[in-house]
PDB file of C-alpha atoms in Angstrom:
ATOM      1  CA  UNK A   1     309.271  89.897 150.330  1.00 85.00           C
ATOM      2  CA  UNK A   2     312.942  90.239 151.633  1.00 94.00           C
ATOM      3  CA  UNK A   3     314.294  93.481 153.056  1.00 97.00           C
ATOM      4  CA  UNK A   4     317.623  94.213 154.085  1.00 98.00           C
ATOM      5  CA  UNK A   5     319.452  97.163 156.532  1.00 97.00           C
ATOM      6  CA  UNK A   6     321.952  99.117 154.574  1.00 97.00           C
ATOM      7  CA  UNK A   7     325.029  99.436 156.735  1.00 97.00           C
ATOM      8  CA  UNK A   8     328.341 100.842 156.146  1.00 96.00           C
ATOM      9  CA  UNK A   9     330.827  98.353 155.675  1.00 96.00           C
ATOM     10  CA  UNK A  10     333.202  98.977 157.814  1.00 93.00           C
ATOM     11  CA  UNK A  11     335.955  96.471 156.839  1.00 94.00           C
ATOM     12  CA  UNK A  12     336.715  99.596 154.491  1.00 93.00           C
ATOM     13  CA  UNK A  13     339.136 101.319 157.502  1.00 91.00           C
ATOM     14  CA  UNK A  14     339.750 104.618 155.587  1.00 92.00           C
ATOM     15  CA  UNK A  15     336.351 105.657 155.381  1.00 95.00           C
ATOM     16  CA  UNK A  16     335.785 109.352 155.141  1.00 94.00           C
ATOM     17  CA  UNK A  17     334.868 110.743 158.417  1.00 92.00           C
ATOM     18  CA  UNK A  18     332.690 113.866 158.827  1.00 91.00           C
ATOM     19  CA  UNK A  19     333.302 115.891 161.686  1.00 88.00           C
ATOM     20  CA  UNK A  20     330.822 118.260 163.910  1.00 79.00           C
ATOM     21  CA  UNK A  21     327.752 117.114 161.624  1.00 74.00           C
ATOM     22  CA  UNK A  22     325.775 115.327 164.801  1.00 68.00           C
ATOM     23  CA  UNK A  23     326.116 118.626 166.514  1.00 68.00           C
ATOM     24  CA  UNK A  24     324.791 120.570 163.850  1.00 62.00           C
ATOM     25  CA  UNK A  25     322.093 118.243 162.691  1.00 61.00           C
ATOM     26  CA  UNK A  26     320.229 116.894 165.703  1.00 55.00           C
ATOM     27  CA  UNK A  27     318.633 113.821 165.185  1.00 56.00           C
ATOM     28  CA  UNK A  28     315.523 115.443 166.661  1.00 49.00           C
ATOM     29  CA  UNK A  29     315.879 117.443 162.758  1.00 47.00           C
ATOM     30  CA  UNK A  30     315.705 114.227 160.980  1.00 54.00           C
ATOM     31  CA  UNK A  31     312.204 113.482 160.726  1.00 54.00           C
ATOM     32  CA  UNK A  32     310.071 114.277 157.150  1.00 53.00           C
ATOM     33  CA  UNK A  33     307.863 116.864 159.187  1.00 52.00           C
ATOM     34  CA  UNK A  34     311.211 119.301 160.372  1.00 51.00           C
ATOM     35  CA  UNK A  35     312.820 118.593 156.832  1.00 55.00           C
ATOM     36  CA  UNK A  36     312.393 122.557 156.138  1.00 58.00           C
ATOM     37  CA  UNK A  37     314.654 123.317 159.352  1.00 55.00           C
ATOM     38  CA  UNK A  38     317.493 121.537 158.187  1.00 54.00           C
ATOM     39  CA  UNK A  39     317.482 124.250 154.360  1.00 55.00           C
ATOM     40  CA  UNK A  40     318.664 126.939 157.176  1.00 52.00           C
ATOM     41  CA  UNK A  41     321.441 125.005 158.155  1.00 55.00           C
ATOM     42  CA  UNK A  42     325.217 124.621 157.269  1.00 58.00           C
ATOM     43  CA  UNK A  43     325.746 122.710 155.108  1.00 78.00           C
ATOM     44  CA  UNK A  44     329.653 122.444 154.288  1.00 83.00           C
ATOM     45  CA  UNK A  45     331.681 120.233 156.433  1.00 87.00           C
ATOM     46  CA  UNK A  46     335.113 119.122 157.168  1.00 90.00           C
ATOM     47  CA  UNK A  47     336.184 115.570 156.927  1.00 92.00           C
ATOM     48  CA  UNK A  48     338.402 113.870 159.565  1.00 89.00           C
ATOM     49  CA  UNK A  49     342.194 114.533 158.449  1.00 86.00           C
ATOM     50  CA  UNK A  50     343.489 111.491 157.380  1.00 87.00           C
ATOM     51  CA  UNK A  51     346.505 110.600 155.337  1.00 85.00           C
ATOM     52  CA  UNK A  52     343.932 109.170 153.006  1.00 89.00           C
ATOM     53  CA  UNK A  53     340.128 109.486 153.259  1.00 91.00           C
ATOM     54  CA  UNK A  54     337.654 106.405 151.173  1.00 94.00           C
ATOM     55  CA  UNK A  55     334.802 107.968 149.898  1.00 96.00           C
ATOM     56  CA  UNK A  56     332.528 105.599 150.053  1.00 97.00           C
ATOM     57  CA  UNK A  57     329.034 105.561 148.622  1.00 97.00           C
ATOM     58  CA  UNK A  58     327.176 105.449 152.011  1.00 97.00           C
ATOM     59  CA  UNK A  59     328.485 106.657 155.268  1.00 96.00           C
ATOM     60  CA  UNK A  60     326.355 105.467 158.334  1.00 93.00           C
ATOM     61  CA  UNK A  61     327.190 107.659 161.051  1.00 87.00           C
ATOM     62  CA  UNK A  62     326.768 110.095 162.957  1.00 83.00           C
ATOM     63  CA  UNK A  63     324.125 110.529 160.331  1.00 85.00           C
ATOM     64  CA  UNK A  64     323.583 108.647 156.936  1.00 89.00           C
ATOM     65  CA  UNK A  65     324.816 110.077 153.796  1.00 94.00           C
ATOM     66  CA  UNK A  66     324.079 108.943 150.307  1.00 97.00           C
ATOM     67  CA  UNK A  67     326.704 109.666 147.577  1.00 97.00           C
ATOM     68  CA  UNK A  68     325.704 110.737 144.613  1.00 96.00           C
ATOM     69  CA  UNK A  69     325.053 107.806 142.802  1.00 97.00           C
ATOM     70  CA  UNK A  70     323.095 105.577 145.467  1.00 97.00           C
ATOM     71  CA  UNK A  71     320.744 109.163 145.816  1.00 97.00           C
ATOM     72  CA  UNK A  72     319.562 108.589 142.218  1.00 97.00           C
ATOM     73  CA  UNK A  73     319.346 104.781 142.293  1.00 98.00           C
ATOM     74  CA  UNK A  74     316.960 105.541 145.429  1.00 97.00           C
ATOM     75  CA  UNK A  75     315.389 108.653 143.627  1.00 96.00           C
ATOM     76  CA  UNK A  76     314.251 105.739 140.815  1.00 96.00           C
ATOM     77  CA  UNK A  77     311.955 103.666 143.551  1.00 96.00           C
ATOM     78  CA  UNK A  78     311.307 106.843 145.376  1.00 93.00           C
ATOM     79  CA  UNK A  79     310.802 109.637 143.671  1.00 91.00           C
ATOM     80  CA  UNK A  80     308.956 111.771 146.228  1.00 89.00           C
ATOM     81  CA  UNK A  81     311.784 111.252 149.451  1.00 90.00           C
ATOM     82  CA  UNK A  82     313.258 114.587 150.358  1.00 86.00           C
ATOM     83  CA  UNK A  83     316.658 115.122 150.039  1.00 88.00           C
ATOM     84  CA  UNK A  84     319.269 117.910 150.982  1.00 87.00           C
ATOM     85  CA  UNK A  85     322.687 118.191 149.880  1.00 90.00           C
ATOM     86  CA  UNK A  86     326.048 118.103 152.199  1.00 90.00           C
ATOM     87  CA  UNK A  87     329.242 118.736 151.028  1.00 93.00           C
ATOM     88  CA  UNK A  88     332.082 117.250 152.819  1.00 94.00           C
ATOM     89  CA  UNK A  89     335.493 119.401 152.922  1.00 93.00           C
ATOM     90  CA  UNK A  90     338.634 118.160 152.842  1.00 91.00           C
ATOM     91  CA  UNK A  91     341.063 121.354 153.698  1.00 87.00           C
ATOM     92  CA  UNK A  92     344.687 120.045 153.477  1.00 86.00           C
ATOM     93  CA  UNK A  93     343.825 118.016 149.898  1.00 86.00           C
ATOM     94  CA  UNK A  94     341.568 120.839 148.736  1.00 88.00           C
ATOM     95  CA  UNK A  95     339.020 118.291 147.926  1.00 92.00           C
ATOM     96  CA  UNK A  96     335.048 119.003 148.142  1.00 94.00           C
ATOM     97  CA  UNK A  97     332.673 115.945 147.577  1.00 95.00           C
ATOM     98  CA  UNK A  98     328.874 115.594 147.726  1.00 95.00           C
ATOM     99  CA  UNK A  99     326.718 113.658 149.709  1.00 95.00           C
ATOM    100  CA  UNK A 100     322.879 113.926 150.319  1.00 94.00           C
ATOM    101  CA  UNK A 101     320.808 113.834 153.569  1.00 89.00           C
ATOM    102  CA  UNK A 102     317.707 111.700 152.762  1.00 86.00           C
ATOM    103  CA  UNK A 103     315.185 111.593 155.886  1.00 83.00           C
ATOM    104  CA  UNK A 104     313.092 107.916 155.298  1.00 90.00           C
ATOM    105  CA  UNK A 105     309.728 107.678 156.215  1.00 91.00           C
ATOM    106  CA  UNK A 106     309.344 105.941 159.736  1.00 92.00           C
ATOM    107  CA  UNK A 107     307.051 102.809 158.961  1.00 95.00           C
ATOM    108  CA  UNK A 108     305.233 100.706 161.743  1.00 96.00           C
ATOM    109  CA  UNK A 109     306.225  97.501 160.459  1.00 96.00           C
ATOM    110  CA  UNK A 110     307.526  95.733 163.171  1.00 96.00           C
ATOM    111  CA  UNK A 111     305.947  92.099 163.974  1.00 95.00           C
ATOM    112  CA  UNK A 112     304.685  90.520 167.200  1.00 94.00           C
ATOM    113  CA  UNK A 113     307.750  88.515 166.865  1.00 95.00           C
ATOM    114  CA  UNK A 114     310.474  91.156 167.286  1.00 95.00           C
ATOM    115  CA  UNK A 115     312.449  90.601 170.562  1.00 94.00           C
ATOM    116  CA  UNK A 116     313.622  93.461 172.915  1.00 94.00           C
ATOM    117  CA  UNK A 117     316.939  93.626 175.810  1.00 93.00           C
ATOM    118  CA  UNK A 118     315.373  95.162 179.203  1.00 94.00           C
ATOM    119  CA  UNK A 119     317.100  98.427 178.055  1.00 94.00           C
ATOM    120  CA  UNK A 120     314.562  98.703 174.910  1.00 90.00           C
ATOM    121  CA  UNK A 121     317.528  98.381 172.307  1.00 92.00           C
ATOM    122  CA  UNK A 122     316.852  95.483 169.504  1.00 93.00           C
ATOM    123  CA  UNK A 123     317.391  91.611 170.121  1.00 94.00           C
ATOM    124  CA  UNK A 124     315.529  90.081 167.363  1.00 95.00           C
ATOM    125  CA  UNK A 125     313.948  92.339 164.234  1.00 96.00           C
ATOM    126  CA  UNK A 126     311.148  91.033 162.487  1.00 96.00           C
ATOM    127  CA  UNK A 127     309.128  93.097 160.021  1.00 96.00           C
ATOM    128  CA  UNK A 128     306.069  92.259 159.409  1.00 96.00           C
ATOM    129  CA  UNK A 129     305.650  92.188 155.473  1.00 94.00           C
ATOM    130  CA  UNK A 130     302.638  92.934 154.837  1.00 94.00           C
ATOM    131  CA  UNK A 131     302.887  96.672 156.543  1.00 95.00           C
ATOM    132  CA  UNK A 132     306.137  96.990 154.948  1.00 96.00           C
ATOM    133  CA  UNK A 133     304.985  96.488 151.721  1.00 94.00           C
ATOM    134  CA  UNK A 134     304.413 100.009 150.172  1.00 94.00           C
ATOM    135  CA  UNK A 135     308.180 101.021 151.002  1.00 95.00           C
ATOM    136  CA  UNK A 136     311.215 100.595 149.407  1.00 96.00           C
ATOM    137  CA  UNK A 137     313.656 102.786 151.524  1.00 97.00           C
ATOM    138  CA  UNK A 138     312.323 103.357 155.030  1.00 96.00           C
ATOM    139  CA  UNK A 139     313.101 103.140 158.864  1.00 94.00           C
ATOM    140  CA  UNK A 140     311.223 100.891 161.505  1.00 96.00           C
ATOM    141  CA  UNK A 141     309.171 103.065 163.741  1.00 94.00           C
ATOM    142  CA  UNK A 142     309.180 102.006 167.347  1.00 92.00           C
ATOM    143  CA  UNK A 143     312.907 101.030 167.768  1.00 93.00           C
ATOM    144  CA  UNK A 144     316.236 102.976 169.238  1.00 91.00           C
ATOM    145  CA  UNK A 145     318.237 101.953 166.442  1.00 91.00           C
ATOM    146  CA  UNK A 146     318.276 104.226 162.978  1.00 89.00           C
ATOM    147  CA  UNK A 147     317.888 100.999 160.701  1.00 94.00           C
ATOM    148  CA  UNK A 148     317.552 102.279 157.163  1.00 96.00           C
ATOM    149  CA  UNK A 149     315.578  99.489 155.482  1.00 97.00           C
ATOM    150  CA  UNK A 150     315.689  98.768 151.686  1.00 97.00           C
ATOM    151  CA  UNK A 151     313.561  96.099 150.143  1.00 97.00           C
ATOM    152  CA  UNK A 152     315.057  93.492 147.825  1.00 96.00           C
ATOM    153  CA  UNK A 153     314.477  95.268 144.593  1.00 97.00           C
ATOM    154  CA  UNK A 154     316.298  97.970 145.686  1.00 97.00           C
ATOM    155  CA  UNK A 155     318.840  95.592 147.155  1.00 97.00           C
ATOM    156  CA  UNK A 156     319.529  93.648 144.105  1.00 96.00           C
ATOM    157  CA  UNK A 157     319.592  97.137 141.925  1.00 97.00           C
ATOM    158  CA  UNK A 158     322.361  98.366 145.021  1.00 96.00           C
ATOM    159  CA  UNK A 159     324.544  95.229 144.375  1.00 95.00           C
ATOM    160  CA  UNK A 160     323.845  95.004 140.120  1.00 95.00           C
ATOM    161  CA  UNK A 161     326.122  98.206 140.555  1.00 95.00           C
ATOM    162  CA  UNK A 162     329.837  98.701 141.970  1.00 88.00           C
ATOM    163  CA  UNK A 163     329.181 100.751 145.040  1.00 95.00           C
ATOM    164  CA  UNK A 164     331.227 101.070 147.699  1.00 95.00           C
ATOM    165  CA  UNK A 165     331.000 101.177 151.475  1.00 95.00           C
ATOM    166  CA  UNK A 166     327.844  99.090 151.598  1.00 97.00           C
ATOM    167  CA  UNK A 167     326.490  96.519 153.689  1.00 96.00           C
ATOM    168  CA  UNK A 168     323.120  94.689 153.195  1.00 97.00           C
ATOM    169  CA  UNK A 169     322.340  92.643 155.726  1.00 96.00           C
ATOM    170  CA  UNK A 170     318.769  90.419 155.492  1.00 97.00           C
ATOM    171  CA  UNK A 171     316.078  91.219 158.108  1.00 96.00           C
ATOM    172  CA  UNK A 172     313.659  88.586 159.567  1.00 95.00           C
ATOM    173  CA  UNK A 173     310.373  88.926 157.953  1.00 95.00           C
ATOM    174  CA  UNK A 174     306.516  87.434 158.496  1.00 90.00           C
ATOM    175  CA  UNK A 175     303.767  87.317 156.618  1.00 77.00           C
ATOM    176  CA  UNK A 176     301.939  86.181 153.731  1.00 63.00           C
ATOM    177  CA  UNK A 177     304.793  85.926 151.580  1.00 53.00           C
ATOM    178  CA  UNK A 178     306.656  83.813 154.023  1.00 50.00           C
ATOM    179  CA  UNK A 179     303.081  81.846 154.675  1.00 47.00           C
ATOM    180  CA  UNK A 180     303.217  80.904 150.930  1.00 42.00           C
ATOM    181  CA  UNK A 181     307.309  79.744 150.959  1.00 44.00           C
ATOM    182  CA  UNK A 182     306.514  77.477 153.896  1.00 43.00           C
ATOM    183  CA  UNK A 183     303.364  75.683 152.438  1.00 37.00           C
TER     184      UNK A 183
END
C-alpha cells in the first residue's frame, strides 16, 4: 500500500500564521493519553497580522491544524480520532475561523530499512506496510520528526477535492505489497 506525509505547501507565502499556540500547547500535550488536558486550555488565538492572511486547509506548524473540511474527510476513515476545536483570531479584519487539533495515533511502523543522521533526525523513511496497515491517518513512532502519515485512500479522497495548503509527499514502503509489485 502507498502512504504519503501531509505537509503544508508552502509555495502558498500568505499562509495564515498562528501566534503563541506552541507555548500554550506543549507538544508534550499532544499525545491521545493527555488529550483531556488540552479541553482546559485556551483555545482562541490570534493570527500573525498580515496585510492578507491564506487560510489554508492544513497548517503544519507549530502544531497541525485541520480546517474544517479536511477534519470531516478524516472523520470518514477515522471515526474514533479525537479532535478539539481552535479558533484562529484575526483582530484588525475582525475575522474568526476554525481549525481542529487532531492528535494521531503514534504507530511503530518503521522498517529495518529506515536510515538515521548521527543526530537521530530522519535520512531515509521506510514504513514497513504490513504494521501500517490498520491506519489511515497516523504518526511514525520512534522518530524526531511529527510526520502525519495518510494512506493512499485517504490521499486520493484529499486530492479528488479542492483543498488548499496541502502537500502529499510519497513515503518509502516494504512489505508484502511491494513483494507482490516486484515479482
Amino acid at each position: 500500500m502507498n502512504y504519503f506525509i501531509l505537509s503544508q505547501d508552502e509555495r502558498i507565502s500568505n499562509a495564515v500564521e498562528p501566534v503563541g499556540l506552541s507555548k500554550i500547547i506543549k507538544k508534550e500535550l499532544l499525545t491521545v493519553e493527555r488529550m483531556e488536558e488540552l479541553e482546559e486550555l485556551e483555545r482562541q488565538f490570534p493570527v500573525l497580522d498580515k496585510s492578507e492572511n491564506d487560510y489554508i486547509d492544513f497548517i503544519e506548524k507549530p502544531i497541525a491544524l485541520l480546517a474544517d473540511p479536511v477534519k470531516q474527510l478524516v472523520e470518514k476513515y477515522e471515526s474514533r480520532l479525537p479532535f478539539k476545536p481552535v479558533v484562529l483570531v484575526d483582530m484588525p479584519k475582525l475575522k474568526q475561523t476554525l481549525y481542529w487539533l487532531s492528535i494521531p495515533p503514534k504507530v511503530a511502523c518503521l522498517s529495518a530499512q529506515t536510515e538515521f543522521h548521527l543526530d537521530g533526525t530522519l535520512k531515509k523513511l521506510v514504513i514497513d506496510e504490513t504494521l501500517a496497515a490498520p491506519y489511515t491517518f497516523f504518526q511514525i513512532e520512534g522518530i524526531k520528526e511529527n510526520y502525519i502519515i495518510v494512506n493512499i485512500e485517504l490521499a486520493e479522497s484529499m486530492l479528488r477535492r479542492a483543498f488548499r495548503g496541502i502537500r502529499l509527499r510519497k513515503v518509502q514502503t516494504e512489505g508484502k505489497w511491494n513483494e507482490t509489485l516486484n515479482s
